[in-house]
């Protein structure tokens, strides 16, 4: 299990002040473990099942993905950056999220992981081939850890706009005319998951995959019960990486919340959003700038109701940045932008949501009536 601090001053460090007004208090979760099994290098791709691959491909191209490979029963999507695909969609009877795949830093990490977890290294079906280990996290999500044999080559980029700032005038005699076209996805940034097993799942990702926490959120007035959300990044030592590759929050459900894909800049987000709106797709929330992670964001729903995010200009942290702590609230999700929507929060009542709540409250998990009421209050504050 991840170790817990038992001594040291209960004050914020300079690293914590970089991104949060509050640091950890004495005895709180440190957000990392001393001896993880391995340290994954990044998210590789996300896996989905959908009944209509043709419809999925139309949205994917409109959203800004390129197609890496297409077969009769699967669709591999990619960004412009070299590396692995961003997403695979397999033919299925219903639409569902089938789990994340993380990239191992070295091929030998898979052997170490397989020995520690009692699993086996097997062939991966990723285009170009590779090896993988298939695990199950405490929430029940299938988690692949992969090493690709032949990474995909880079594709042409959407060029960033040249901007004038005060007296720094870089653009003259050159009007700005961003084309109204799909935002060209560069890479997969992060995935957000809801779980009833928040604490157990958090420790599993830290202990097994070597990830570390950038920011914790807690229910206001209930900090003593521990965090209810974590923004988690990979540990690349002195190399700065995305503020979060994985985010998880406690809730009555167990499943996918959204995934995020990097694009070039704000113009790519805005012009790509206009393109999507003209084609009848529904914006869930945006455009704005987040607090945890600082990303410029814009959220959309695909035809199967999965939520996807375009983002740009996110925070990058090296290993020496300690976790920040902040109260959980809907108003704390953005520095600026339109008010957060009920669609984004998933706050609309439905029979399925009610069944989730009743199942969670009756089950052996980390949600109880007090925490449920605290979560509901947080999402309206």
Short mmCIF file of C-alpha atoms in Angstrom, two decimals:
data_model
loop_
_atom_site.label_atom_id
_atom_site.label_comp_id
_atom_site.label_asym_id
_atom_site.label_seq_id
_atom_site.Cartn_x
_atom_site.Cartn_y
_atom_site.Cartn_z
CA UNK A 1 0.00 0.00 0.00
CA UNK A 2 1.05 3.62 -0.49
CA UNK A 3 2.77 4.96 2.59
CA UNK A 4 1.24 7.68 4.76
CA UNK A 5 3.16 10.68 6.13
CA UNK A 6 3.38 10.54 9.91
CA UNK A 7 5.72 13.43 10.60
CA UNK A 8 6.91 16.68 9.11
CA UNK A 9 5.42 20.17 9.20
CA UNK A 10 1.79 20.59 8.17
CA UNK A 11 2.54 23.53 5.89
CA UNK A 12 2.53 24.06 2.15
CA UNK A 13 5.87 23.75 0.36
CA UNK A 14 6.98 26.05 -2.48
CA UNK A 15 6.06 23.24 -4.87
CA UNK A 16 2.52 23.10 -3.53
CA UNK A 17 2.20 26.86 -3.82
CA UNK A 18 2.81 26.52 -7.56
CA UNK A 19 -0.63 25.03 -8.15
CA UNK A 20 -2.66 24.90 -4.92
CA UNK A 21 -3.24 27.10 -1.90
CA UNK A 22 -3.19 24.03 0.36
CA UNK A 23 -0.78 21.16 0.79
CA UNK A 24 -1.07 17.93 2.72
CA UNK A 25 -1.72 17.90 6.45
CA UNK A 26 0.06 15.58 8.84
CA UNK A 27 -0.98 11.95 8.26
CA UNK A 28 -2.71 12.52 4.93
CA UNK A 29 -2.17 10.47 1.81
CA UNK A 30 1.22 11.38 0.25
CA UNK A 31 0.04 10.72 -3.29
CA UNK A 32 2.86 8.34 -4.20
CA UNK A 33 4.51 5.10 -3.13
CA UNK A 34 8.16 4.27 -2.50
CA UNK A 35 8.48 0.97 -4.37
CA UNK A 36 5.97 0.56 -7.20
CA UNK A 37 6.08 -2.57 -9.32
CA UNK A 38 6.78 -0.53 -12.47
CA UNK A 39 6.39 3.08 -13.62
CA UNK A 40 4.23 3.43 -16.72
CA UNK A 41 5.30 6.13 -19.16
CA UNK A 42 1.91 7.32 -20.45
CA UNK A 43 -1.56 6.35 -21.53
CA UNK A 44 -1.35 4.37 -24.76
CA UNK A 45 -4.99 4.17 -25.87
CA UNK A 46 -8.58 3.72 -24.67
CA UNK A 47 -10.84 0.82 -25.65
CA UNK A 48 -14.54 1.04 -26.49
CA UNK A 49 -17.22 -1.20 -27.94
CA UNK A 50 -19.92 0.22 -30.22
CA UNK A 51 -22.52 -1.37 -32.49
CA UNK A 52 -22.03 1.02 -35.45
CA UNK A 53 -18.39 1.44 -36.52
CA UNK A 54 -19.32 3.52 -39.58
CA UNK A 55 -21.09 6.10 -37.43
CA UNK A 56 -18.20 6.03 -34.95
CA UNK A 57 -15.72 6.72 -37.75
CA UNK A 58 -17.72 9.69 -39.07
CA UNK A 59 -17.69 11.35 -35.62
CA UNK A 60 -14.02 10.46 -35.07
CA UNK A 61 -12.99 12.24 -38.28
CA UNK A 62 -15.21 15.24 -37.47
CA UNK A 63 -13.70 15.44 -33.97
CA UNK A 64 -10.18 15.40 -35.43
CA UNK A 65 -8.84 11.84 -35.27
CA UNK A 66 -7.05 10.14 -38.13
CA UNK A 67 -7.69 6.45 -38.86
CA UNK A 68 -4.70 4.23 -38.11
CA UNK A 69 -6.37 0.96 -39.18
CA UNK A 70 -9.89 -0.22 -40.01
CA UNK A 71 -11.11 -3.79 -40.13
CA UNK A 72 -14.53 -5.41 -40.28
CA UNK A 73 -14.86 -5.44 -36.48
CA UNK A 74 -12.45 -2.81 -35.15
CA UNK A 75 -11.40 0.78 -35.76
CA UNK A 76 -8.05 2.15 -34.56
CA UNK A 77 -7.83 5.95 -34.24
CA UNK A 78 -4.71 8.08 -33.87
CA UNK A 79 -3.40 11.63 -33.53
CA UNK A 80 -0.67 13.42 -35.44
CA UNK A 81 2.13 12.67 -32.95
CA UNK A 82 4.32 9.62 -33.44
CA UNK A 83 3.62 6.74 -31.07
CA UNK A 84 0.67 4.50 -30.34
CA UNK A 85 -2.95 4.94 -31.47
CA UNK A 86 -5.29 6.99 -29.23
CA UNK A 87 -8.31 4.71 -29.28
CA UNK A 88 -9.65 1.39 -30.51
CA UNK A 89 -13.38 0.86 -31.08
CA UNK A 90 -14.44 -2.76 -31.44
CA UNK A 91 -17.75 -4.04 -32.77
CA UNK A 92 -20.14 -4.81 -29.91
CA UNK A 93 -23.84 -5.25 -29.25
CA UNK A 94 -23.97 -2.19 -26.98
CA UNK A 95 -21.88 0.94 -26.49
CA UNK A 96 -19.51 0.64 -23.55
CA UNK A 97 -16.07 1.65 -22.29
CA UNK A 98 -13.78 -1.40 -22.18
CA UNK A 99 -10.79 0.03 -20.27
CA UNK A 100 -7.52 1.95 -20.64
CA UNK A 101 -4.15 0.80 -21.95
CA UNK A 102 -0.97 2.28 -20.44
CA UNK A 103 2.42 2.35 -22.14
CA UNK A 104 5.29 0.54 -20.44
CA UNK A 105 8.58 2.42 -20.47
CA UNK A 106 10.55 -0.74 -21.32
CA UNK A 107 9.68 -4.16 -22.68
CA UNK A 108 11.19 -5.75 -19.54
CA UNK A 109 8.63 -3.89 -17.40
CA UNK A 110 5.98 -6.25 -18.72
CA UNK A 111 7.91 -9.27 -17.42
CA UNK A 112 8.28 -7.66 -13.99
CA UNK A 113 4.59 -6.74 -13.90
CA UNK A 114 3.48 -10.23 -14.96
CA UNK A 115 5.59 -11.87 -12.23
CA UNK A 116 4.29 -9.53 -9.53
CA UNK A 117 0.62 -9.94 -10.48
CA UNK A 118 0.56 -13.61 -11.46
CA UNK A 119 -0.40 -12.85 -15.05
CA UNK A 120 1.26 -13.50 -18.41
CA UNK A 121 2.82 -11.42 -21.16
CA UNK A 122 0.89 -11.94 -24.39
CA UNK A 123 0.73 -10.60 -27.93
CA UNK A 124 -1.12 -7.31 -28.49
CA UNK A 125 -3.34 -6.68 -31.50
CA UNK A 126 -2.18 -3.05 -31.82
CA UNK A 127 -1.25 -2.10 -35.42
CA UNK A 128 2.45 -2.84 -35.83
CA UNK A 129 2.38 -5.49 -33.10
CA UNK A 130 3.59 -5.53 -29.54
CA UNK A 131 3.24 -7.20 -26.16
CA UNK A 132 0.86 -6.61 -23.26
CA UNK A 133 -0.18 -7.64 -19.77
CA UNK A 134 -3.90 -7.61 -18.96
CA UNK A 135 -4.86 -6.68 -15.36
CA UNK A 136 -8.02 -5.85 -13.44
CA UNK A 137 -8.06 -2.82 -11.13
CA UNK A 138 -10.05 -2.79 -7.85
CA UNK A 139 -12.98 -1.05 -9.56
CA UNK A 140 -13.27 -3.88 -12.06
CA UNK A 141 -11.79 -2.02 -15.06
CA UNK A 142 -9.67 -4.14 -17.42
CA UNK A 143 -6.28 -2.38 -17.61
CA UNK A 144 -3.72 -3.21 -20.30
CA UNK A 145 -0.05 -2.35 -19.98
CA UNK A 146 1.51 -2.46 -23.44
CA UNK A 147 4.79 -2.15 -25.27
CA UNK A 148 4.43 -1.40 -28.98
CA UNK A 149 6.88 -3.02 -31.40
CA UNK A 150 6.49 -0.44 -34.19
CA UNK A 151 5.23 3.01 -33.11
CA UNK A 152 3.21 4.93 -35.69
CA UNK A 153 5.06 7.71 -37.60
CA UNK A 154 4.11 11.36 -37.18
CA UNK A 155 1.49 13.02 -39.39
CA UNK A 156 1.36 16.65 -40.62
CA UNK A 157 0.43 19.12 -37.89
CA UNK A 158 -2.17 21.88 -37.62
CA UNK A 159 0.09 24.93 -37.27
CA UNK A 160 -0.40 27.23 -34.26
CA UNK A 161 -1.53 30.80 -34.85
CA UNK A 162 1.07 33.56 -34.53
CA UNK A 163 -0.21 36.04 -31.93
CA UNK A 164 0.59 39.66 -31.09
CA UNK A 165 1.09 40.48 -27.38
CA UNK A 166 1.32 44.14 -26.37
CA UNK A 167 4.58 45.43 -27.85
CA UNK A 168 5.67 41.94 -28.94
CA UNK A 169 4.35 42.23 -32.51
CA UNK A 170 5.11 39.07 -34.45
CA UNK A 171 2.26 39.21 -36.96
CA UNK A 172 2.11 42.13 -39.43
CA UNK A 173 0.46 42.37 -42.86
CA UNK A 174 -1.01 38.91 -42.22
CA UNK A 175 -4.70 38.69 -41.19
CA UNK A 176 -5.81 35.78 -39.02
CA UNK A 177 -8.21 33.43 -40.81
CA UNK A 178 -8.29 30.08 -39.01
CA UNK A 179 -10.09 27.61 -41.28
CA UNK A 180 -13.31 26.09 -39.96
CA UNK A 181 -12.20 22.49 -40.00
CA UNK A 182 -11.79 19.59 -37.55
CA UNK A 183 -9.39 20.24 -34.68
CA UNK A 184 -6.50 17.99 -35.60
CA UNK A 185 -5.93 15.68 -32.60
CA UNK A 186 -2.28 15.44 -31.60
CA UNK A 187 -2.47 12.80 -28.86
CA UNK A 188 -4.50 11.26 -26.05
CA UNK A 189 -4.05 13.29 -22.86
CA UNK A 190 -6.08 11.72 -20.06
CA UNK A 191 -9.09 9.69 -19.02
CA UNK A 192 -11.44 10.36 -16.08
CA UNK A 193 -13.15 7.46 -14.29
CA UNK A 194 -15.85 7.21 -11.61
CA UNK A 195 -15.50 4.50 -8.97
CA UNK A 196 -17.10 3.32 -5.74
CA UNK A 197 -13.67 1.97 -4.68
CA UNK A 198 -11.77 5.26 -4.81
CA UNK A 199 -9.16 4.65 -2.10
CA UNK A 200 -8.39 1.08 -3.14
CA UNK A 201 -8.21 2.00 -6.82
CA UNK A 202 -5.98 5.00 -6.11
CA UNK A 203 -3.47 2.90 -4.18
CA UNK A 204 -3.51 0.23 -6.90
CA UNK A 205 -2.50 2.69 -9.63
CA UNK A 206 0.23 4.14 -7.41
CA UNK A 207 1.57 0.81 -6.15
CA UNK A 208 1.26 -1.21 -9.36
CA UNK A 209 1.83 1.33 -12.15
CA UNK A 210 4.01 3.84 -10.29
CA UNK A 211 1.79 6.86 -10.87
CA UNK A 212 1.81 9.91 -8.58
CA UNK A 213 -0.86 12.43 -7.54
CA UNK A 214 -0.79 16.05 -8.68
CA UNK A 215 -3.93 17.25 -6.87
CA UNK A 216 -6.44 15.86 -4.40
CA UNK A 217 -9.99 17.15 -3.95
CA UNK A 218 -11.99 16.58 -0.77
CA UNK A 219 -15.54 17.24 0.36
CA UNK A 220 -15.75 20.62 2.08
CA UNK A 221 -15.97 20.10 5.84
CA UNK A 222 -15.07 16.42 5.51
CA UNK A 223 -11.37 16.53 4.78
CA UNK A 224 -10.75 14.21 7.71
CA UNK A 225 -12.39 11.40 5.71
CA UNK A 226 -9.79 11.73 2.98
CA UNK A 227 -9.91 12.77 -0.66
CA UNK A 228 -12.76 11.97 -3.04
CA UNK A 229 -10.94 12.82 -6.28
CA UNK A 230 -7.35 12.59 -7.50
CA UNK A 231 -5.58 13.93 -10.58
CA UNK A 232 -2.78 11.45 -11.25
CA UNK A 233 0.27 11.72 -13.50
CA UNK A 234 3.08 9.46 -14.63
CA UNK A 235 6.43 9.63 -12.84
CA UNK A 236 9.19 10.51 -15.31
CA UNK A 237 11.57 11.94 -12.70
CA UNK A 238 12.91 15.36 -13.71
CA UNK A 239 11.06 15.26 -17.03
CA UNK A 240 7.86 17.29 -16.77
CA UNK A 241 4.71 15.47 -17.89
CA UNK A 242 0.96 16.15 -18.06
CA UNK A 243 -0.62 17.29 -14.78
CA UNK A 244 -2.87 14.25 -15.06
CA UNK A 245 -2.97 11.18 -17.25
CA UNK A 246 -5.68 9.59 -15.13
CA UNK A 247 -8.27 11.23 -12.88
CA UNK A 248 -10.65 9.34 -10.62
CA UNK A 249 -13.47 10.41 -8.37
CA UNK A 250 -15.70 8.68 -5.86
CA UNK A 251 -19.28 8.23 -7.01
CA UNK A 252 -22.22 5.85 -7.11
CA UNK A 253 -21.28 4.56 -10.56
CA UNK A 254 -18.30 2.68 -11.92
CA UNK A 255 -17.34 3.77 -15.38
CA UNK A 256 -16.05 6.22 -17.93
CA UNK A 257 -16.60 9.95 -17.39
CA UNK A 258 -14.63 11.54 -20.25
CA UNK A 259 -11.36 11.44 -22.15
CA UNK A 260 -9.23 14.36 -23.38
CA UNK A 261 -7.25 14.90 -26.58
CA UNK A 262 -4.64 17.58 -27.16
CA UNK A 263 -4.92 20.00 -30.08
CA UNK A 264 -2.63 22.83 -31.19
CA UNK A 265 -4.09 25.95 -29.58
CA UNK A 266 -7.20 27.93 -28.68
CA UNK A 267 -8.02 28.64 -32.32
CA UNK A 268 -7.97 24.92 -33.06
CA UNK A 269 -10.38 24.35 -30.16
CA UNK A 270 -12.74 27.16 -31.21
CA UNK A 271 -12.74 26.59 -34.97
CA UNK A 272 -13.03 22.84 -34.46
CA UNK A 273 -15.98 23.45 -32.16
CA UNK A 274 -17.72 25.55 -34.80
CA UNK A 275 -17.16 22.72 -37.29
CA UNK A 276 -18.71 20.17 -34.89
CA UNK A 277 -21.68 22.41 -34.11
CA UNK A 278 -22.43 22.90 -37.78
CA UNK A 279 -22.64 19.12 -38.16
CA UNK A 280 -25.19 18.74 -35.41
CA UNK A 281 -23.03 17.51 -32.57
CA UNK A 282 -23.76 18.65 -29.04
CA UNK A 283 -21.36 20.63 -26.89
CA UNK A 284 -21.42 19.47 -23.28
CA UNK A 285 -19.46 22.39 -21.77
CA UNK A 286 -16.95 25.02 -22.86
CA UNK A 287 -14.92 26.87 -23.93
CA UNK A 288 -13.03 27.63 -20.70
CA UNK A 289 -9.84 27.10 -18.69
CA UNK A 290 -9.62 24.53 -15.90
CA UNK A 291 -8.12 25.06 -12.44
CA UNK A 292 -6.47 21.68 -11.77
CA UNK A 293 -4.28 21.22 -14.84
CA UNK A 294 -4.98 24.71 -16.29
CA UNK A 295 -6.05 23.30 -19.67
CA UNK A 296 -8.10 25.27 -22.16
CA UNK A 297 -11.07 22.95 -22.70
CA UNK A 298 -14.16 22.21 -24.78
CA UNK A 299 -16.35 19.13 -24.18
CA UNK A 300 -18.53 17.30 -26.70
CA UNK A 301 -20.83 14.27 -26.80
CA UNK A 302 -20.43 11.68 -29.53
CA UNK A 303 -23.50 9.92 -31.04
CA UNK A 304 -23.21 7.20 -28.35
CA UNK A 305 -23.26 9.85 -25.57
CA UNK A 306 -19.61 9.40 -24.61
CA UNK A 307 -17.98 12.70 -23.62
CA UNK A 308 -14.69 13.78 -25.24
CA UNK A 309 -12.60 16.88 -24.62
CA UNK A 310 -10.42 19.01 -26.86
CA UNK A 311 -7.67 20.63 -24.77
CA UNK A 312 -4.55 22.77 -25.19
CA UNK A 313 -1.94 24.43 -22.97
CA UNK A 314 -2.05 22.07 -19.98
CA UNK A 315 0.26 22.13 -16.94
CA UNK A 316 3.41 20.00 -16.95
CA UNK A 317 4.87 18.76 -13.63
CA UNK A 318 8.11 17.00 -12.80
CA UNK A 319 8.37 14.53 -9.90
CA UNK A 320 9.32 17.12 -7.29
CA UNK A 321 5.91 18.85 -7.35
CA UNK A 322 3.94 17.61 -4.33
CA UNK A 323 0.16 17.11 -4.34
CA UNK A 324 -2.13 20.06 -3.78
CA UNK A 325 -5.37 19.80 -1.78
CA UNK A 326 -8.58 21.70 -2.54
CA UNK A 327 -12.30 21.41 -1.73
CA UNK A 328 -14.45 19.74 -4.38
CA UNK A 329 -17.03 22.00 -6.04
CA UNK A 330 -18.65 22.60 -9.40
CA UNK A 331 -17.53 26.24 -9.39
CA UNK A 332 -13.95 25.07 -8.77
CA UNK A 333 -13.74 23.27 -12.10
CA UNK A 334 -12.83 26.33 -14.15
CA UNK A 335 -10.98 29.64 -13.85
CA UNK A 336 -13.18 31.18 -16.55
CA UNK A 337 -15.80 30.08 -19.02
CA UNK A 338 -19.55 29.47 -19.02
CA UNK A 339 -21.15 27.94 -15.91
CA UNK A 340 -20.66 24.20 -15.68
CA UNK A 341 -23.60 22.36 -17.24
CA UNK A 342 -25.78 19.63 -15.78
CA UNK A 343 -24.89 17.51 -18.80
CA UNK A 344 -21.18 17.73 -17.96
CA UNK A 345 -21.83 16.89 -14.30
CA UNK A 346 -24.15 14.02 -15.18
CA UNK A 347 -26.59 15.55 -12.71
CA UNK A 348 -29.80 14.79 -14.56
CA UNK A 349 -32.08 12.34 -12.69
CA UNK A 350 -32.81 9.05 -14.44
CA UNK A 351 -33.93 5.54 -13.48
CA UNK A 352 -30.43 4.25 -14.29
CA UNK A 353 -28.81 6.85 -12.00
CA UNK A 354 -31.22 6.01 -9.19
CA UNK A 355 -30.39 2.30 -9.55
CA UNK A 356 -26.68 3.15 -9.38
CA UNK A 357 -27.18 5.08 -6.15
CA UNK A 358 -29.25 2.34 -4.49
CA UNK A 359 -26.78 -0.35 -5.55
CA UNK A 360 -23.84 1.68 -4.23
CA UNK A 361 -25.45 2.39 -0.87
CA UNK A 362 -26.25 -1.30 -0.36
CA UNK A 363 -22.87 -2.59 -1.50
CA UNK A 364 -19.45 -3.12 0.07
CA UNK A 365 -17.71 0.03 -1.12
CA UNK A 366 -16.55 3.49 -0.02
CA UNK A 367 -19.81 5.37 -0.58
CA UNK A 368 -22.20 5.98 2.33
CA UNK A 369 -25.14 8.39 2.77
CA UNK A 370 -22.97 11.16 4.25
CA UNK A 371 -20.49 11.02 1.39
CA UNK A 372 -23.26 10.83 -1.19
CA UNK A 373 -24.90 13.95 0.22
CA UNK A 374 -21.49 15.66 0.30
CA UNK A 375 -20.89 14.82 -3.38
CA UNK A 376 -24.34 16.13 -4.32
CA UNK A 377 -23.67 19.36 -2.44
CA UNK A 378 -20.26 19.75 -4.07
CA UNK A 379 -21.77 19.48 -7.54
CA UNK A 380 -24.17 22.35 -6.82
CA UNK A 381 -21.66 24.65 -5.09
#
